[in-house]
Coordinates of C-alpha atoms in Angstrom, one line a residue:
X1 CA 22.0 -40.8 50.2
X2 CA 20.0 -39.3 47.4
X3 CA 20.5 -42.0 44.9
X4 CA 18.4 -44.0 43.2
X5 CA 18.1 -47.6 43.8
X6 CA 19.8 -50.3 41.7
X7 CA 18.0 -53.5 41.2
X8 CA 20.1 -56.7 40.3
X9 CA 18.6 -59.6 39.2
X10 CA 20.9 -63.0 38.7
X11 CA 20.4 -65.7 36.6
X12 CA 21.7 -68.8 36.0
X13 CA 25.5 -69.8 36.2
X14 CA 27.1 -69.3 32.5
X15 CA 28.9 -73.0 30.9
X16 CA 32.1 -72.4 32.6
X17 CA 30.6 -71.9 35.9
X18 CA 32.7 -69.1 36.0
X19 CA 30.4 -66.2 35.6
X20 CA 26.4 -65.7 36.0
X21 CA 24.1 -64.1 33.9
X22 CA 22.6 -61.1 35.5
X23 CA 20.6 -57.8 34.4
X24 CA 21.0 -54.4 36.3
X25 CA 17.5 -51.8 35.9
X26 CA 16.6 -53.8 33.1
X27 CA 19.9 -52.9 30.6
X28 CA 21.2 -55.6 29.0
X29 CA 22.2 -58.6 30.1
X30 CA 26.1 -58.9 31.6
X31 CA 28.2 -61.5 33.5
X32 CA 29.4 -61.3 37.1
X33 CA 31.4 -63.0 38.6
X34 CA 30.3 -66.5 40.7
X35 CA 32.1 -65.1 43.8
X36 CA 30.1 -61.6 44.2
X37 CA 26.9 -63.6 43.4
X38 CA 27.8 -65.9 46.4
X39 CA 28.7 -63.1 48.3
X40 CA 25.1 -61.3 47.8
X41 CA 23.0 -64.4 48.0
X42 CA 22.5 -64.8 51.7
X43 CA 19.7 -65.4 53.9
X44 CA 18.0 -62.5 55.8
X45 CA 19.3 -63.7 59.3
X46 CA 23.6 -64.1 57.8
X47 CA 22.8 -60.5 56.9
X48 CA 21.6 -59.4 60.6
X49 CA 23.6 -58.2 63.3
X50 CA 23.1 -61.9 65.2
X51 CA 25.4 -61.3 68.2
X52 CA 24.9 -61.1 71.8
X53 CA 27.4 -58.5 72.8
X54 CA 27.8 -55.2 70.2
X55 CA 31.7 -55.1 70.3
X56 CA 33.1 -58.3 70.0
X57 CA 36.5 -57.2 70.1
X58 CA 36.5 -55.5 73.4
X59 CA 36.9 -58.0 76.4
X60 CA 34.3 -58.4 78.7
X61 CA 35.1 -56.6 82.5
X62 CA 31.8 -57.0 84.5
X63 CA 29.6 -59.9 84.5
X64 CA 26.0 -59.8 86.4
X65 CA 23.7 -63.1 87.0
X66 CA 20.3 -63.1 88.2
X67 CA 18.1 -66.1 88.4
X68 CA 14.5 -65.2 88.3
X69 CA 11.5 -67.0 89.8
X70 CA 9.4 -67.6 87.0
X71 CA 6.2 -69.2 88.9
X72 CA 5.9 -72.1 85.8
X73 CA 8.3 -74.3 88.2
X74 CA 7.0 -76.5 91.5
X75 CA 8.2 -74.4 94.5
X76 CA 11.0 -76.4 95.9
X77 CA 10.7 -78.1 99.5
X78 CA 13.3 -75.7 101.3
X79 CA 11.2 -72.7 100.3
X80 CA 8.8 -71.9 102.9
X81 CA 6.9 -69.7 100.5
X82 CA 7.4 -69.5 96.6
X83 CA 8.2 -65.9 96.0
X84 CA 5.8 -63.8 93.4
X85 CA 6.9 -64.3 89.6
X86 CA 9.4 -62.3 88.8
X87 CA 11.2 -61.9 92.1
X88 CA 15.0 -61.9 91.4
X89 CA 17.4 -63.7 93.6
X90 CA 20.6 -62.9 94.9
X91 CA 22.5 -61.2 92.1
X92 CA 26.1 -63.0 91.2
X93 CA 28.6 -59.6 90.0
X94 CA 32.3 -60.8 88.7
X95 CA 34.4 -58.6 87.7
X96 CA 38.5 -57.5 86.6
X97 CA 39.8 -54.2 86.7
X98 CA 41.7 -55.0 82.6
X99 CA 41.1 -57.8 79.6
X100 CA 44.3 -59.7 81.5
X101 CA 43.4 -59.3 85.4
X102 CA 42.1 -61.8 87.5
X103 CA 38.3 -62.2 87.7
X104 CA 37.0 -61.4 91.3
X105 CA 33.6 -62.1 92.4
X106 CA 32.0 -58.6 94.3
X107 CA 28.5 -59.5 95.2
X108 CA 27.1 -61.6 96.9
X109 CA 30.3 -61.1 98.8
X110 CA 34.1 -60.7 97.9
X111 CA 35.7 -63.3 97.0
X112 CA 38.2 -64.8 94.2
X113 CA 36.5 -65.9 91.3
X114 CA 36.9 -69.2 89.6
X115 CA 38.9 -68.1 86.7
X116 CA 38.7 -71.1 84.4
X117 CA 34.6 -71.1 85.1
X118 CA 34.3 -67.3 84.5
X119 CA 36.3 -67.2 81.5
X120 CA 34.3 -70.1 79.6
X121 CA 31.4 -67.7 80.7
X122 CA 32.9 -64.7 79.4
X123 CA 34.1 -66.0 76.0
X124 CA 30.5 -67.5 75.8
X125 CA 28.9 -64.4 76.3
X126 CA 31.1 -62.4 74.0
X127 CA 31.4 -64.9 70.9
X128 CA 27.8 -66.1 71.5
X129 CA 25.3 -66.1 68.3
X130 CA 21.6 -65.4 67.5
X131 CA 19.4 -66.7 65.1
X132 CA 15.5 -67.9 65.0
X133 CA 15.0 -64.6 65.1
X134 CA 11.0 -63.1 66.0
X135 CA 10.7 -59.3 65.0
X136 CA 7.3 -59.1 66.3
X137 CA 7.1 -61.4 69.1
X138 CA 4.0 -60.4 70.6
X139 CA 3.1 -61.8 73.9
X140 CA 6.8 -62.5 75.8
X141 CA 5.5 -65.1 78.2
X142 CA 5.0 -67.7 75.0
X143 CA 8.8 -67.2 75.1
X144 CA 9.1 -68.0 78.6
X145 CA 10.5 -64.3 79.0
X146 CA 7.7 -62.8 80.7
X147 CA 8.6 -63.4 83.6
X148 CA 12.4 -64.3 82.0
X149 CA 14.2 -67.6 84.0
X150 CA 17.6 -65.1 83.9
X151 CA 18.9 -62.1 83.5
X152 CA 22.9 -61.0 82.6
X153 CA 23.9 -57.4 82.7
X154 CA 27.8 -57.4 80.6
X155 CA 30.4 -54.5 80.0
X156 CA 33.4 -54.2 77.9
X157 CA 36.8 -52.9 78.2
X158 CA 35.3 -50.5 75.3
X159 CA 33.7 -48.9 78.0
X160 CA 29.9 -49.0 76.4
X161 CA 26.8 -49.1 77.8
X162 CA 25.9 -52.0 80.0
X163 CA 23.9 -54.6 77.9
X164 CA 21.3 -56.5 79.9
X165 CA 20.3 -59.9 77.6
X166 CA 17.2 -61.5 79.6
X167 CA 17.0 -65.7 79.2
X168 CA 13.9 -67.2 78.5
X169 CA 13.0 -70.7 77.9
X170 CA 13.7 -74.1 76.3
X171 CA 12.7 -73.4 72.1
X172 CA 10.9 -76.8 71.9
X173 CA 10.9 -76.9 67.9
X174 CA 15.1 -76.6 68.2
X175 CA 17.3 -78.7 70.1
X176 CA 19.5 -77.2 72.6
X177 CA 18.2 -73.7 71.9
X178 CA 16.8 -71.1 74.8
X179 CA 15.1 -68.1 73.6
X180 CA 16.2 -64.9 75.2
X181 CA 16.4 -61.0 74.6
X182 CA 17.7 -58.1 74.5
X183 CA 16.5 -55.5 76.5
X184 CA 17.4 -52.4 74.0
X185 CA 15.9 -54.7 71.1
X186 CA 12.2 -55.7 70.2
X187 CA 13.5 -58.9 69.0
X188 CA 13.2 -62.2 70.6
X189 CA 15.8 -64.8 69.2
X190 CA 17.3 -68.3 70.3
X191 CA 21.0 -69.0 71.8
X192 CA 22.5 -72.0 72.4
X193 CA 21.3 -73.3 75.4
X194 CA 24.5 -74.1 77.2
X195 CA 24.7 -70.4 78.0
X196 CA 21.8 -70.8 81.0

């Protein structure tokens, strides 16, 4: 914007705990307030976008759910064949016409949907959060995303652009996390594992 950059440095809290000591470009030093310290001092990953869905506000209206074979699993006994990685399945597309209309299911057939089940799902989807966060993951199969064991395509009542969010798998150094991705990001991050 053509300005020049301001760099604040904090120091310790001043006797009353009221106040900390800080210096701005080197002036002298000044107090400010324990509250706007508290309120800058935050890890890289609170200061992120770390949500699944980019308007959290705006109900979800379409819900798409692919299970992918990934190849990493035994072929089960009712397969005659196991399909090539990263054949998708039969896709599962619910959706309502507004944020208060019943939930219908539309492929693989038409059908009511379960309301309670796709609501859980829904809210899930839209109030989910990221964190472990990879900028440069490199090589997507160490995340279990290349092939990915998932994929969801979601749209809003805002009317945006479908978001596809591809699950990967298991984060074995955190419990009950499951890596996954979006596919208009680079980044690869971990969700709550419930999701899957």
């Amino acid at each position: 914007d053509g300005h020049d950059p301001v760099k604040l440095v904090f120091g310790s809290p001043e006797p009353t705990q009221v106040s900390r000591f800080a210096r701005m470009n080197d002036g002298p030093v000044i107090l400010v307030n324990e509250k706007e310290f508290f309120e800058l001092d935050r890890n890289l990953d609170f200061l992120r976008y770390r949500f699944l869905v980019d308007n959290r506000d705006a109900p979800l209206l379409r819900i798409e759910f692919t299970r992918i074979w990934t190849g990493r699993d035994p072929k089960p006994d009712s397969m005659p064949t196991a399909p090539a990685p990263g054949t998708e399945s039969t896709k599962i597309v619910v959706v309502r016409d507004t944020a208060t209309a019943p939930w219908r299911m539309i492929a693989p057939l038409e059908a009511p949907a379960d309301q309670a089940a796709v609501e859980d799902l829904a809210k899930e989807l839209q109030f989910a959060t990221a964190d472990g966060f990879v900028d440069t993951p490199g090589d997507m199969a160490d995340y279990g995303l290349k092939p990915a064991n998932a994929k969801l395509v979601i749209s809003d009542s805002a009317k945006g652009a479908p978001q596809t969010i591809i699950l990967g798998d298991p984060d074995r150094g955190s419990k009950g996390r499951l890596f996954a991705k979006r596919e208009d990001k680079d980044a690869v991050f971990t969700l709550d594992g419930t999701l899957l």
